[in-house]
Amino acid sequence: CIPVLSTYPILKTLLRRVEKVDGGLDSQDVATSLGVDHQAIVGAVKSLLALGDVISADQRSSKHWELTGEGCEIAEQGSHEARVVSSIPEEGMPQSQLMKLAFGKVGFSKAMSNKWIRLDKGHEGGPRIFKTVEHLEDLVRDKLLLVQKGQASQLEEKEKNELKKRKLLSEVTVKSYWITKGSCFSTTITKQETELTPEMIASGSWKEKKFKPYNFEALGVAPDCGHLHPLMKVRTQFRQIFLEMGFTEMPTNNFIESSFWNFDSLFQPQQHPARDQHDTFFLSDPAQAHEFPQDYLERVRKVHSEGGFGSQGYKYDWKIEEAQKNILRTHTTAVSARMLYKLAQQEKFTPVKYFSIDRVFRNETLDATHLAEFHQIEGVVADYGLTLGDLMGILHQFFNKLGITKLRFKPAYNPYTEPSMEVFSYHEGLKKWVEVGNSGMFRPEMLLPMGLPEGVTVIAWGLSLERPTMIKYGINNIRELVGHKVNLQMVYDSPVCRLDS
Amino acid sequence: MPTVSVKRDLLFHALGRTYTDEEFDELCFEFGLELDEITSEKDIISREQGDTKAEGASDVILYKIDVPANRYDLLCLEGLVRGLQVFKQKMEAPRYRRVSPASSEPQRLVITEETTAVRPHAVAAVLRNITFTQERYDSFIELQEKLHQNVCRKRTLVAIGTHDLDTISGPFTYTAKPPGDIRFKPLNQAKEYTAQELMSLYKTDSHLRHYLHIIEDEAVYPVIYDSNGIVLSMPPIINGDHSKISLNTKNVFIECTATDLTKAKIVLDMMVTMFCEYCEEPFTVEEAEVVYPDGRTCQYPELAYRKETLSADFINRKVGISESTEHIAQLLTKMCLRSEVMSDGEQIEVEIPPTRSDVIHACDIMEDAAMAYGFNNIPRTTPRTYTIANQLPLNKLSELLRQDLAAAGFTEALTFALCSQEDIADKLLKNISETRACRISNPKTAEFQVARTTLLSGLLKTVAANRKMPLPLRLFEISDVVLKDESKDVGARNNRRLCAVYYNKSPGFEVIHGLMDRVMQLLEIKPGQGNGYHIQAADGCVSPVTICGEMDGLKDHRGMKRECRGVED
C-alpha cells in the first residue's frame, strides 16, 4: 500500500521523531504525545514498513490502567458519595428524595460508612438525611484523576484493584510497535513503483525508480478456467488403469435392461430378493422386452428349472414373464453377460479382457453413502484355464495401480459367481481391513448355456466408483459429491487425481 | 446377508474353548463369515430405545455374525458350531438318519385337492423325545424366523409350523377353506376367531401384518386340522394355540406348507438336522408320510445324501494349486462334504449332505476346497491372456470433449439420470407425451419417476442449488439420456448428449454460441447450411435454442441454455 497524501505529514513527523531518538520509541507514546489516535500511528508504521528497510518495528504489548465509563463520570463530577453530600442542603433532605437521584443509592451507603451524613429515621414527615461534614476529601475522584493523567503508577496495587472491583478502572492490554531506524533510514519518502512499464524501459527511468517488493504472503489471482468433476476425474484414472492392463471397454450405454439379461442369464433365480420391488426399479413404459435369442433363452430356462451342464438347477417353475420385465439395470454385469454371449457366438473362441465404468440403479433406502444410482467399475477376463490364483493375481495388480498393496480375500456368496471373494485392503488410517470390492468366477450355469467352450473360465470383479472417490477426496456424504445439489466450489477446488499417491 | 446373533459364552462352551474377539474374527473370516458386531441385549435396547428402557436388560455378550445368504445350515448356534467344529477337525460331520417310528405307523399328513388353488405343497417330520432347555428352545424359534425371512422369502415360498405332537392326534389334513369357515383360537390369543376376523385383527400387528397379503385375496385359505378337527395352523399366517410347543414339549410335529416344493424340502431338512441332536437318539428324525390328492405318498424329511465324483485335477486347475488327491479329500471333509479317494487315486467321491443345499454343481465343491485350503494361501499368479485394449469410440470422444470444454472455461456437472416427470416436461414447458420418456413403475419418491430425456433439467437444478456462487456460472455435462425406441430389444436406448449452460445477470447469448462454435470446431464441423451446422430458433434440427427468461423465481438473472443434440447420435 502506497501511503496516500493525507498521511504524509504524520509519516514525516514519525520519521523525524525516530531520527531524534537514539534507541527507539513506542508507537503508543508517540500517539499520546502527538495527541492522535494510536491507530493512525499504527497505519503510519505499516506504510513505512512497506517501503523497505526505512524503519524496523517490533510488535509488543503492554498493560495499562484505564478509566471505565463510570470512572470517567466520577473523575469529572466527583464520587457518588461526594455528590450525595454536596446535594444535601443545610436543612437536610428526605431519604426518599435522595434515593431518586441517579447516584443516590450507592452514594448513600458509601457516605454513611464514611460518616459524612446521618439518617434521622424518626423525623417528622419520614426519614431525613443531614450532612455531618462541611468539607470532605474525595479520595476516589483524586485517584481516578491521577490515572486519567497517566500517573497510575503513583497508586498502590491494592488501591487500583479496589477501584477495579468497583468497576471504575480496568486494566487493558495495548499492542504497540517499538520503532527503530532501519538500514535504509531516511526522513524523505520516495514513492515505490509496483510494475515495470514499457515506458520506464524506453526512457531508462527504471534505473532511478524504487520498486515495491512482491508480497509472497498474499494469494495470487485465481485463473479464469473450467473444472472437471472429481468423480469423473477418478473415472478417467480407472479407465486409464484398465487400458494400461489391456482391457477393452464394453458398451454400457443402455441403462434399461430386461430382467433376462440382468438376472436370468446370470443364473440368478426368479425368487431372488434382488428382484423385489424394494430393490429394483421396474419400468411401466416400456414394461417388457420383446426380443431374446430364443434357443439361448430355452437353455437358461432349463438350467434354472431342471438343471443341466452338471448342475442340479434351482428346480422351480421358471417364467418367461419374469424374464421379460424391463428394469433399470442393477449392475453392469448385465452388459458383461451380453458381451460373453456375443463372444460365445463367435466361430472360434478368442480370449478377452473387458471393462466398464457406468451407472447402475437400485431402488434402495437412501442414506449418507447410498444413492439410487451410482457408478459400477467392472473387470472381466475370459480365457481357457484361468484359476482362482489368476483372479487374485490380477486383482493384486489392479489394486497396486490404485496404491493399494495389502490385499486379502474372504469367501462370500453371490448367485452368479462361484467361488466368490470379497476383496479387503488394509487401511492404514483406520488400522483395519476394509472391503474394497467383490470378485469371483462366473458359474458354469451362466457360461455354458451361452455356448462358451467347457474349458473356458471367466473371472470378474467389481467395485463402486463413488466409494474410492469419497475416500480420496475426504467426502463423508455422497450427496456432497454427486447430483445437482453439490457445491460447485468443491468441484472448483478439487485437486488432480493420482490414485497411486 | 442374514445376521445370526449368538451368546458368546454359549458359543465358546459349545466350541470347547474360548477365543479373543480378534481370534474369533479371524476364524470367521477364514470360514467365509463376518463377525459383524459385538454387543449385548442391553446395548441394543439402549441404542434403539434409550438408556432408561435398557435398565435391567441382559448384558450377556452377543456375537452378531453375518452368514452367506445360501448357507441356511449356519443360521443358528447349533449349525454354526457344527460347521466350525468340523472345519477345525474337532468332530466329524454327523450323519442324519430318517427312522420309522418304533412301535406305530408314521404320522400322516393328507393334502386335499383344495390346496392347489392357494398353496399346493406340504411336507412334515417328527422330532421324537427331544429335550429343550431355554437356550435350545429360543434357538429353535429363532431358526424358524431366520428361515422365514431368508429361504422362505418372507413366508411366500414356505411357512413353517411346529406343534406339540402330544396335544394333537393324526392323521392330519392339509386343506383350504373359505375364510368364514375357518375358526380357531390362534397362538397367544384368549378366544376363537374366524379367519376373516383374524385378518383384520392382524392388520395392526407389527409382525404378522407383513404376511397377510400372501393369502388375503384368495377365495380359500390354507388350514391344517388334526383328526379331531383341531386347527394346527393357518399357514402362512399363524399357528393354533392348542398345539403350541413349550419347554416341556417332548415330541415335535413339524409341517412346512409351500408354493415351491424344492424350498419346502430344504427348509424341513434344515429344521430337523439342526435340532435332532437334542433327540434321545441324536441325529435321527422320525419320518412322516404325506399323502397327495392323487393318492401318491411320500416320506419326509428327505435327508438325501447325494454323491458327486470329480477329479483332484479339476480342483487343482480351477483353484491354481497342486495338492494331492488325499489332501483335497481331507479339505472337502473339513467343509462337511465327506470325501473319499476312489480306487484310481485321482477321482474323489464327494458326499453332499442334506444340510448343504447350496452345493448344486462341481464348482460349489471346488469353492469349498479353496476355502478349506485358505484363499489367502493360494499363490497369486498372472494370467497369460494376451489382449489389445480398445476404447469404446463414444466414450473416447466424450473424454476428449470433456477436457476441451473445461479448457474453454466450463465446469463439469454430474447430475442424476433419474428425475421427476415435472423436471423434463412441465418445468421445461413441454408436454410429457412429446418426450419419449421411459417411466418407472415403482418409484419410492417423485425424484425417480422417469429416466431423463434431457440433460438440461439437471444443469438448471445445479444452477439453482448454487445461486450463492459468484457469477457467471458456466456448466456442462456429457452424459446419457434415455429414450423409448421400439427398434431395440428392450424398447429403449441411451443417447449421449452434451449440454451447456451459461448463467449470468445479462443473457450473454454470444458466450454459449461461442462455446457451440468451439465444439463444432473441435468436431471439425463447419458453419453453414447443408453439410455444416447452423442455428435455428425454437424447434430447429441441429441445435434447438431456448431462451429462458425466468428460472426458479429468480427474475433478474436471465440465463440461456442450449442443448446440442447429435454429438454422436
PDB file of N, CA, C and O in Angstrom, chain A residues 227 229 239 246 249 271 277 280 282 284-285 290 309 312 315 326 338 353 359 363 373 383 388 390 392 409 418 420 443 457 488, chain B residues 153 262 317-318 360-361 364 367 375-376 381-382 385 387 390-392 395 412 414-415 417 439 441-442 444 466 484 489-490 494:
ATOM      1  N   HIS A 227     -13.560 -26.554 -14.834  1.00  0.00           N
ATOM      2  CA  HIS A 227     -13.063 -27.633 -13.969  1.00  0.00           C
ATOM      3  C   HIS A 227     -13.779 -28.926 -14.314  1.00  0.00           C
ATOM      4  O   HIS A 227     -14.952 -28.910 -14.663  1.00  0.00           O
ATOM      5  N   HIS A 229     -15.300 -32.579 -13.043  1.00  0.00           N
ATOM      6  CA  HIS A 229     -15.911 -33.066 -11.809  1.00  0.00           C
ATOM      7  C   HIS A 229     -15.006 -34.136 -11.175  1.00  0.00           C
ATOM      8  O   HIS A 229     -14.511 -35.016 -11.883  1.00  0.00           O
ATOM      9  N   ARG A 239     -10.278 -45.783 -15.866  1.00  0.00           N
ATOM     10  CA  ARG A 239     -10.299 -46.138 -17.279  1.00  0.00           C
ATOM     11  C   ARG A 239      -8.867 -46.336 -17.773  1.00  0.00           C
ATOM     12  O   ARG A 239      -8.550 -47.304 -18.464  1.00  0.00           O
ATOM     13  N   GLY A 246      -4.633 -53.640 -20.618  1.00  0.00           N
ATOM     14  CA  GLY A 246      -5.059 -54.334 -21.836  1.00  0.00           C
ATOM     15  C   GLY A 246      -6.528 -54.724 -21.877  1.00  0.00           C
ATOM     16  O   GLY A 246      -6.913 -55.653 -22.591  1.00  0.00           O
ATOM     17  N   GLU A 249     -13.004 -51.662 -23.530  1.00  0.00           N
ATOM     18  CA  GLU A 249     -14.183 -51.055 -22.925  1.00  0.00           C
ATOM     19  C   GLU A 249     -15.478 -51.644 -23.497  1.00  0.00           C
ATOM     20  O   GLU A 249     -15.631 -51.762 -24.711  1.00  0.00           O
ATOM     21  N   GLN A 271     -36.921 -65.942  -7.762  1.00  0.00           N
ATOM     22  CA  GLN A 271     -37.413 -65.511  -6.434  1.00  0.00           C
ATOM     23  C   GLN A 271     -36.323 -64.799  -5.646  1.00  0.00           C
ATOM     24  O   GLN A 271     -36.500 -64.521  -4.464  1.00  0.00           O
ATOM     25  N   GLN A 277     -39.487 -55.633  -5.725  1.00  0.00           N
ATOM     26  CA  GLN A 277     -39.848 -54.234  -5.984  1.00  0.00           C
ATOM     27  C   GLN A 277     -39.050 -53.292  -5.069  1.00  0.00           C
ATOM     28  O   GLN A 277     -38.805 -52.155  -5.413  1.00  0.00           O
ATOM     29  N   THR A 280     -35.254 -53.056  -6.846  1.00  0.00           N
ATOM     30  CA  THR A 280     -35.004 -52.802  -8.256  1.00  0.00           C
ATOM     31  C   THR A 280     -36.074 -51.864  -8.816  1.00  0.00           C
ATOM     32  O   THR A 280     -37.241 -51.957  -8.437  1.00  0.00           O
ATOM     33  N   PHE A 282     -38.478 -51.123 -11.614  1.00  0.00           N
ATOM     34  CA  PHE A 282     -39.120 -51.744 -12.774  1.00  0.00           C
ATOM     35  C   PHE A 282     -39.710 -50.648 -13.641  1.00  0.00           C
ATOM     36  O   PHE A 282     -40.007 -49.561 -13.165  1.00  0.00           O
ATOM     37  N   SER A 284     -42.701 -49.162 -16.241  1.00  0.00           N
ATOM     38  CA  SER A 284     -44.080 -49.353 -16.674  1.00  0.00           C
ATOM     39  C   SER A 284     -44.182 -49.070 -18.171  1.00  0.00           C
ATOM     40  O   SER A 284     -45.085 -49.530 -18.836  1.00  0.00           O
ATOM     41  N   ASP A 285     -43.209 -48.303 -18.677  1.00  0.00           N
ATOM     42  CA  ASP A 285     -43.238 -47.991 -20.108  1.00  0.00           C
ATOM     43  C   ASP A 285     -41.818 -47.698 -20.575  1.00  0.00           C
ATOM     44  O   ASP A 285     -41.235 -46.718 -20.104  1.00  0.00           O
ATOM     45  N   HIS A 290     -38.973 -57.444 -25.782  1.00  0.00           N
ATOM     46  CA  HIS A 290     -39.744 -58.293 -26.692  1.00  0.00           C
ATOM     47  C   HIS A 290     -38.889 -59.181 -27.581  1.00  0.00           C
ATOM     48  O   HIS A 290     -39.390 -59.876 -28.447  1.00  0.00           O
ATOM     49  N   PHE A 309     -25.864 -79.118 -17.526  1.00  0.00           N
ATOM     50  CA  PHE A 309     -24.485 -78.630 -17.548  1.00  0.00           C
ATOM     51  C   PHE A 309     -23.788 -78.961 -16.219  1.00  0.00           C
ATOM     52  O   PHE A 309     -23.020 -78.159 -15.685  1.00  0.00           O
ATOM     53  N   GLN A 312     -27.559 -79.150 -10.567  1.00  0.00           N
ATOM     54  CA  GLN A 312     -28.864 -79.586 -10.090  1.00  0.00           C
ATOM     55  C   GLN A 312     -29.944 -78.589 -10.482  1.00  0.00           C
ATOM     56  O   GLN A 312     -31.128 -78.904 -10.486  1.00  0.00           O
ATOM     57  N   LYS A 315     -34.597 -75.919  -9.605  1.00  0.00           N
ATOM     58  CA  LYS A 315     -35.826 -76.720  -9.538  1.00  0.00           C
ATOM     59  C   LYS A 315     -37.042 -75.888  -9.141  1.00  0.00           C
ATOM     60  O   LYS A 315     -37.661 -76.115  -8.111  1.00  0.00           O
ATOM     61  N   ASN A 326     -38.882 -55.281 -17.905  1.00  0.00           N
ATOM     62  CA  ASN A 326     -37.822 -54.291 -18.061  1.00  0.00           C
ATOM     63  C   ASN A 326     -37.509 -53.624 -16.727  1.00  0.00           C
ATOM     64  O   ASN A 326     -38.418 -53.354 -15.943  1.00  0.00           O
ATOM     65  N   ARG A 338     -24.196 -59.933 -21.837  1.00  0.00           N
ATOM     66  CA  ARG A 338     -24.433 -59.759 -23.273  1.00  0.00           C
ATOM     67  C   ARG A 338     -23.130 -59.941 -24.059  1.00  0.00           C
ATOM     68  O   ARG A 338     -23.111 -60.560 -25.127  1.00  0.00           O
ATOM     69  N   LYS A 353     -10.413 -59.501 -22.493  1.00  0.00           N
ATOM     70  CA  LYS A 353     -10.400 -58.778 -21.222  1.00  0.00           C
ATOM     71  C   LYS A 353     -11.298 -57.571 -21.443  1.00  0.00           C
ATOM     72  O   LYS A 353     -11.072 -56.775 -22.361  1.00  0.00           O
ATOM     73  N   ARG A 359     -23.163 -46.166 -14.954  1.00  0.00           N
ATOM     74  CA  ARG A 359     -24.209 -46.048 -13.926  1.00  0.00           C
ATOM     75  C   ARG A 359     -25.025 -47.320 -13.760  1.00  0.00           C
ATOM     76  O   ARG A 359     -25.314 -48.005 -14.753  1.00  0.00           O
ATOM     77  N   ASN A 363     -33.295 -49.453  -6.205  1.00  0.00           N
ATOM     78  CA  ASN A 363     -34.435 -48.807  -5.547  1.00  0.00           C
ATOM     79  C   ASN A 363     -34.291 -48.952  -4.037  1.00  0.00           C
ATOM     80  O   ASN A 363     -35.146 -49.526  -3.370  1.00  0.00           O
ATOM     81  N   GLU A 373     -28.697 -44.184  -7.650  1.00  0.00           N
ATOM     82  CA  GLU A 373     -27.839 -44.527  -8.781  1.00  0.00           C
ATOM     83  C   GLU A 373     -26.382 -44.291  -8.412  1.00  0.00           C
ATOM     84  O   GLU A 373     -26.065 -43.368  -7.671  1.00  0.00           O
ATOM     85  N   ASP A 383     -10.836 -66.755 -20.531  1.00  0.00           N
ATOM     86  CA  ASP A 383      -9.797 -67.493 -21.258  1.00  0.00           C
ATOM     87  C   ASP A 383      -9.854 -68.954 -20.821  1.00  0.00           C
ATOM     88  O   ASP A 383     -10.497 -69.285 -19.815  1.00  0.00           O
ATOM     89  N   LEU A 388      -8.346 -69.460  -9.800  1.00  0.00           N
ATOM     90  CA  LEU A 388      -8.647 -68.540  -8.712  1.00  0.00           C
ATOM     91  C   LEU A 388      -7.395 -67.726  -8.362  1.00  0.00           C
ATOM     92  O   LEU A 388      -7.479 -66.546  -8.041  1.00  0.00           O
ATOM     93  N   ASP A 390      -5.181 -66.812 -10.482  1.00  0.00           N
ATOM     94  CA  ASP A 390      -5.083 -65.767 -11.510  1.00  0.00           C
ATOM     95  C   ASP A 390      -5.946 -64.568 -11.143  1.00  0.00           C
ATOM     96  O   ASP A 390      -5.544 -63.407 -11.303  1.00  0.00           O
ATOM     97  N   MET A 392      -6.855 -63.626  -8.182  1.00  0.00           N
ATOM     98  CA  MET A 392      -6.239 -62.905  -7.081  1.00  0.00           C
ATOM     99  C   MET A 392      -5.011 -62.133  -7.551  1.00  0.00           C
ATOM    100  O   MET A 392      -4.755 -61.009  -7.090  1.00  0.00           O
ATOM    101  N   PHE A 409      -8.477 -61.910   0.934  1.00  0.00           N
ATOM    102  CA  PHE A 409      -9.712 -62.318   0.288  1.00  0.00           C
ATOM    103  C   PHE A 409     -10.570 -63.137   1.242  1.00  0.00           C
ATOM    104  O   PHE A 409     -10.071 -64.026   1.920  1.00  0.00           O
ATOM    105  N   GLU A 418     -18.919 -68.411  -8.435  1.00  0.00           N
ATOM    106  CA  GLU A 418     -18.538 -69.483  -7.507  1.00  0.00           C
ATOM    107  C   GLU A 418     -17.165 -69.969  -7.941  1.00  0.00           C
ATOM    108  O   GLU A 418     -17.025 -70.452  -9.062  1.00  0.00           O
ATOM    109  N   SER A 420     -16.772 -67.079  -4.877  1.00  0.00           N
ATOM    110  CA  SER A 420     -16.926 -65.628  -4.767  1.00  0.00           C
ATOM    111  C   SER A 420     -16.003 -65.152  -3.662  1.00  0.00           C
ATOM    112  O   SER A 420     -15.883 -65.802  -2.642  1.00  0.00           O
ATOM    113  N   ARG A 443     -20.328 -68.693 -12.758  1.00  0.00           N
ATOM    114  CA  ARG A 443     -20.764 -70.082 -12.623  1.00  0.00           C
ATOM    115  C   ARG A 443     -20.892 -70.739 -14.004  1.00  0.00           C
ATOM    116  O   ARG A 443     -21.286 -70.078 -14.975  1.00  0.00           O
ATOM    117  N   THR A 457     -12.813 -70.348 -18.511  1.00  0.00           N
ATOM    118  CA  THR A 457     -13.170 -69.787 -17.210  1.00  0.00           C
ATOM    119  C   THR A 457     -13.282 -68.284 -17.369  1.00  0.00           C
ATOM    120  O   THR A 457     -12.517 -67.686 -18.123  1.00  0.00           O
ATOM    121  N   LEU A 488     -20.589 -26.214  -6.093  1.00  0.00           N
ATOM    122  CA  LEU A 488     -19.643 -26.099  -7.219  1.00  0.00           C
ATOM    123  C   LEU A 488     -18.238 -25.710  -6.734  1.00  0.00           C
ATOM    124  O   LEU A 488     -17.250 -26.031  -7.384  1.00  0.00           O
TER     125      LEU A 488
ATOM    126  N   ARG B 153     -38.477 -66.634   1.732  1.00  0.00           N
ATOM    127  CA  ARG B 153     -38.867 -65.362   1.134  1.00  0.00           C
ATOM    128  C   ARG B 153     -40.060 -64.763   1.865  1.00  0.00           C
ATOM    129  O   ARG B 153     -41.133 -64.566   1.291  1.00  0.00           O
ATOM    130  N   THR B 262     -39.345 -77.618  -3.765  1.00  0.00           N
ATOM    131  CA  THR B 262     -37.911 -77.776  -3.534  1.00  0.00           C
ATOM    132  C   THR B 262     -37.497 -77.040  -2.265  1.00  0.00           C
ATOM    133  O   THR B 262     -36.778 -77.563  -1.425  1.00  0.00           O
ATOM    134  N   ARG B 317      -6.742 -77.378 -11.003  1.00  0.00           N
ATOM    135  CA  ARG B 317      -6.708 -76.493 -12.173  1.00  0.00           C
ATOM    136  C   ARG B 317      -7.560 -75.250 -11.962  1.00  0.00           C
ATOM    137  O   ARG B 317      -7.188 -74.156 -12.377  1.00  0.00           O
ATOM    138  N   LYS B 318      -8.709 -75.410 -11.338  1.00  0.00           N
ATOM    139  CA  LYS B 318      -9.592 -74.250 -11.149  1.00  0.00           C
ATOM    140  C   LYS B 318      -9.072 -73.303 -10.059  1.00  0.00           C
ATOM    141  O   LYS B 318      -9.204 -72.097 -10.159  1.00  0.00           O
ATOM    142  N   ILE B 360     -24.779 -77.243  -5.628  1.00  0.00           N
ATOM    143  CA  ILE B 360     -25.581 -77.761  -6.738  1.00  0.00           C
ATOM    144  C   ILE B 360     -24.729 -78.077  -7.962  1.00  0.00           C
ATOM    145  O   ILE B 360     -25.236 -78.565  -8.958  1.00  0.00           O
ATOM    146  N   HIS B 361     -23.432 -77.793  -7.885  1.00  0.00           N
ATOM    147  CA  HIS B 361     -22.583 -78.007  -9.051  1.00  0.00           C
ATOM    148  C   HIS B 361     -21.169 -78.296  -8.552  1.00  0.00           C
ATOM    149  O   HIS B 361     -20.810 -77.923  -7.423  1.00  0.00           O
ATOM    150  N   ASP B 364     -19.297 -75.580  -6.837  1.00  0.00           N
ATOM    151  CA  ASP B 364     -19.535 -75.306  -5.414  1.00  0.00           C
ATOM    152  C   ASP B 364     -18.597 -76.135  -4.553  1.00  0.00           C
ATOM    153  O   ASP B 364     -18.147 -75.692  -3.491  1.00  0.00           O
ATOM    154  N   GLU B 367     -15.195 -74.565  -4.716  1.00  0.00           N
ATOM    155  CA  GLU B 367     -15.071 -73.402  -3.827  1.00  0.00           C
ATOM    156  C   GLU B 367     -14.775 -73.848  -2.398  1.00  0.00           C
ATOM    157  O   GLU B 367     -13.947 -73.267  -1.709  1.00  0.00           O
ATOM    158  N   PHE B 375      -8.160 -69.157   0.977  1.00  0.00           N
ATOM    159  CA  PHE B 375      -7.994 -68.290  -0.204  1.00  0.00           C
ATOM    160  C   PHE B 375      -6.640 -67.600  -0.176  1.00  0.00           C
ATOM    161  O   PHE B 375      -5.975 -67.443  -1.188  1.00  0.00           O
ATOM    162  N   ASN B 376      -6.261 -67.184   1.039  1.00  0.00           N
ATOM    163  CA  ASN B 376      -5.051 -66.371   1.127  1.00  0.00           C
ATOM    164  C   ASN B 376      -3.757 -67.193   1.105  1.00  0.00           C
ATOM    165  O   ASN B 376      -2.674 -66.634   1.150  1.00  0.00           O
ATOM    166  N   THR B 381      -1.142 -65.494  -9.183  1.00  0.00           N
ATOM    167  CA  THR B 381      -0.457 -65.628 -10.472  1.00  0.00           C
ATOM    168  C   THR B 381      -0.996 -64.623 -11.475  1.00  0.00           C
ATOM    169  O   THR B 381      -2.074 -64.054 -11.281  1.00  0.00           O
ATOM    170  N   THR B 382      -0.251 -64.427 -12.535  1.00  0.00           N
ATOM    171  CA  THR B 382      -0.705 -63.525 -13.585  1.00  0.00           C
ATOM    172  C   THR B 382      -1.173 -64.347 -14.781  1.00  0.00           C
ATOM    173  O   THR B 382      -0.414 -65.163 -15.293  1.00  0.00           O
ATOM    174  N   THR B 385      -3.211 -64.406 -20.511  1.00  0.00           N
ATOM    175  CA  THR B 385      -4.141 -63.903 -21.525  1.00  0.00           C
ATOM    176  C   THR B 385      -3.608 -62.631 -22.190  1.00  0.00           C
ATOM    177  O   THR B 385      -3.383 -61.624 -21.520  1.00  0.00           O
ATOM    178  N   THR B 387      -4.152 -59.625 -24.734  1.00  0.00           N
ATOM    179  CA  THR B 387      -5.202 -58.894 -25.441  1.00  0.00           C
ATOM    180  C   THR B 387      -4.750 -57.475 -25.708  1.00  0.00           C
ATOM    181  O   THR B 387      -3.885 -56.942 -25.016  1.00  0.00           O
ATOM    182  N   ASN B 390      -9.050 -51.752 -26.311  1.00  0.00           N
ATOM    183  CA  ASN B 390      -9.739 -50.799 -27.174  1.00  0.00           C
ATOM    184  C   ASN B 390     -10.673 -49.945 -26.342  1.00  0.00           C
ATOM    185  O   ASN B 390     -11.320 -50.447 -25.434  1.00  0.00           O
ATOM    186  N   GLN B 391     -10.729 -48.667 -26.677  1.00  0.00           N
ATOM    187  CA  GLN B 391     -11.702 -47.813 -26.016  1.00  0.00           C
ATOM    188  C   GLN B 391     -12.991 -47.853 -26.810  1.00  0.00           C
ATOM    189  O   GLN B 391     -12.974 -48.027 -28.022  1.00  0.00           O
ATOM    190  N   LEU B 392     -14.096 -47.663 -26.130  1.00  0.00           N
ATOM    191  CA  LEU B 392     -15.362 -47.518 -26.834  1.00  0.00           C
ATOM    192  C   LEU B 392     -15.329 -46.146 -27.515  1.00  0.00           C
ATOM    193  O   LEU B 392     -15.108 -45.146 -26.847  1.00  0.00           O
ATOM    194  N   ASN B 395     -17.113 -43.299 -25.853  1.00  0.00           N
ATOM    195  CA  ASN B 395     -16.522 -42.837 -24.588  1.00  0.00           C
ATOM    196  C   ASN B 395     -15.217 -42.092 -24.828  1.00  0.00           C
ATOM    197  O   ASN B 395     -14.882 -41.153 -24.120  1.00  0.00           O
ATOM    198  N   GLU B 412     -17.610 -28.992 -15.197  1.00  0.00           N
ATOM    199  CA  GLU B 412     -18.386 -30.196 -15.405  1.00  0.00           C
ATOM    200  C   GLU B 412     -19.352 -30.460 -14.251  1.00  0.00           C
ATOM    201  O   GLU B 412     -18.945 -30.498 -13.089  1.00  0.00           O
ATOM    202  N   LEU B 414     -22.389 -33.117 -12.616  1.00  0.00           N
ATOM    203  CA  LEU B 414     -22.691 -34.546 -12.638  1.00  0.00           C
ATOM    204  C   LEU B 414     -24.077 -34.705 -12.031  1.00  0.00           C
ATOM    205  O   LEU B 414     -24.242 -34.586 -10.825  1.00  0.00           O
ATOM    206  N   THR B 415     -25.062 -34.921 -12.865  1.00  0.00           N
ATOM    207  CA  THR B 415     -26.443 -34.930 -12.372  1.00  0.00           C
ATOM    208  C   THR B 415     -27.056 -36.312 -12.546  1.00  0.00           C
ATOM    209  O   THR B 415     -26.493 -37.184 -13.212  1.00  0.00           O
ATOM    210  N   ALA B 417     -29.517 -39.475 -13.518  1.00  0.00           N
ATOM    211  CA  ALA B 417     -30.188 -39.959 -14.731  1.00  0.00           C
ATOM    212  C   ALA B 417     -31.679 -40.144 -14.488  1.00  0.00           C
ATOM    213  O   ALA B 417     -32.449 -40.266 -15.422  1.00  0.00           O
ATOM    214  N   ARG B 439     -40.813 -44.672 -18.228  1.00  0.00           N
ATOM    215  CA  ARG B 439     -41.377 -44.463 -16.892  1.00  0.00           C
ATOM    216  C   ARG B 439     -41.078 -45.621 -15.960  1.00  0.00           C
ATOM    217  O   ARG B 439     -41.148 -46.782 -16.367  1.00  0.00           O
ATOM    218  N   SER B 441     -42.125 -47.875 -12.743  1.00  0.00           N
ATOM    219  CA  SER B 441     -43.423 -48.254 -12.187  1.00  0.00           C
ATOM    220  C   SER B 441     -43.450 -48.199 -10.668  1.00  0.00           C
ATOM    221  O   SER B 441     -44.499 -48.073 -10.072  1.00  0.00           O
ATOM    222  N   ASN B 442     -42.300 -48.317 -10.021  1.00  0.00           N
ATOM    223  CA  ASN B 442     -42.310 -48.405  -8.559  1.00  0.00           C
ATOM    224  C   ASN B 442     -41.373 -47.410  -7.886  1.00  0.00           C
ATOM    225  O   ASN B 442     -40.547 -47.782  -7.053  1.00  0.00           O
ATOM    226  N   LYS B 444     -40.072 -44.821  -5.207  1.00  0.00           N
ATOM    227  CA  LYS B 444     -40.441 -44.543  -3.813  1.00  0.00           C
ATOM    228  C   LYS B 444     -40.758 -43.063  -3.639  1.00  0.00           C
ATOM    229  O   LYS B 444     -41.519 -42.699  -2.774  1.00  0.00           O
ATOM    230  N   ASN B 466     -26.805 -23.541  -6.615  1.00  0.00           N
ATOM    231  CA  ASN B 466     -25.528 -22.844  -6.459  1.00  0.00           C
ATOM    232  C   ASN B 466     -25.639 -21.339  -6.682  1.00  0.00           C
ATOM    233  O   ASN B 466     -24.725 -20.716  -7.193  1.00  0.00           O
ATOM    234  N   LYS B 484     -37.386 -43.848 -25.466  1.00  0.00           N
ATOM    235  CA  LYS B 484     -38.059 -45.055 -25.946  1.00  0.00           C
ATOM    236  C   LYS B 484     -37.680 -45.277 -27.411  1.00  0.00           C
ATOM    237  O   LYS B 484     -37.565 -44.331 -28.189  1.00  0.00           O
ATOM    238  N   ASP B 489     -34.317 -54.246 -28.450  1.00  0.00           N
ATOM    239  CA  ASP B 489     -34.950 -55.399 -27.797  1.00  0.00           C
ATOM    240  C   ASP B 489     -35.712 -55.029 -26.530  1.00  0.00           C
ATOM    241  O   ASP B 489     -36.753 -55.604 -26.235  1.00  0.00           O
ATOM    242  N   VAL B 490     -35.190 -54.046 -25.796  1.00  0.00           N
ATOM    243  CA  VAL B 490     -35.879 -53.657 -24.568  1.00  0.00           C
ATOM    244  C   VAL B 490     -36.838 -52.484 -24.788  1.00  0.00           C
ATOM    245  O   VAL B 490     -37.531 -52.064 -23.863  1.00  0.00           O
ATOM    246  N   ASN B 494     -30.119 -45.584 -24.881  1.00  0.00           N
ATOM    247  CA  ASN B 494     -29.439 -44.402 -24.364  1.00  0.00           C
ATOM    248  C   ASN B 494     -29.051 -43.513 -25.530  1.00  0.00           C
ATOM    249  O   ASN B 494     -28.897 -43.980 -26.660  1.00  0.00           O
TER     250      ASN B 494
END
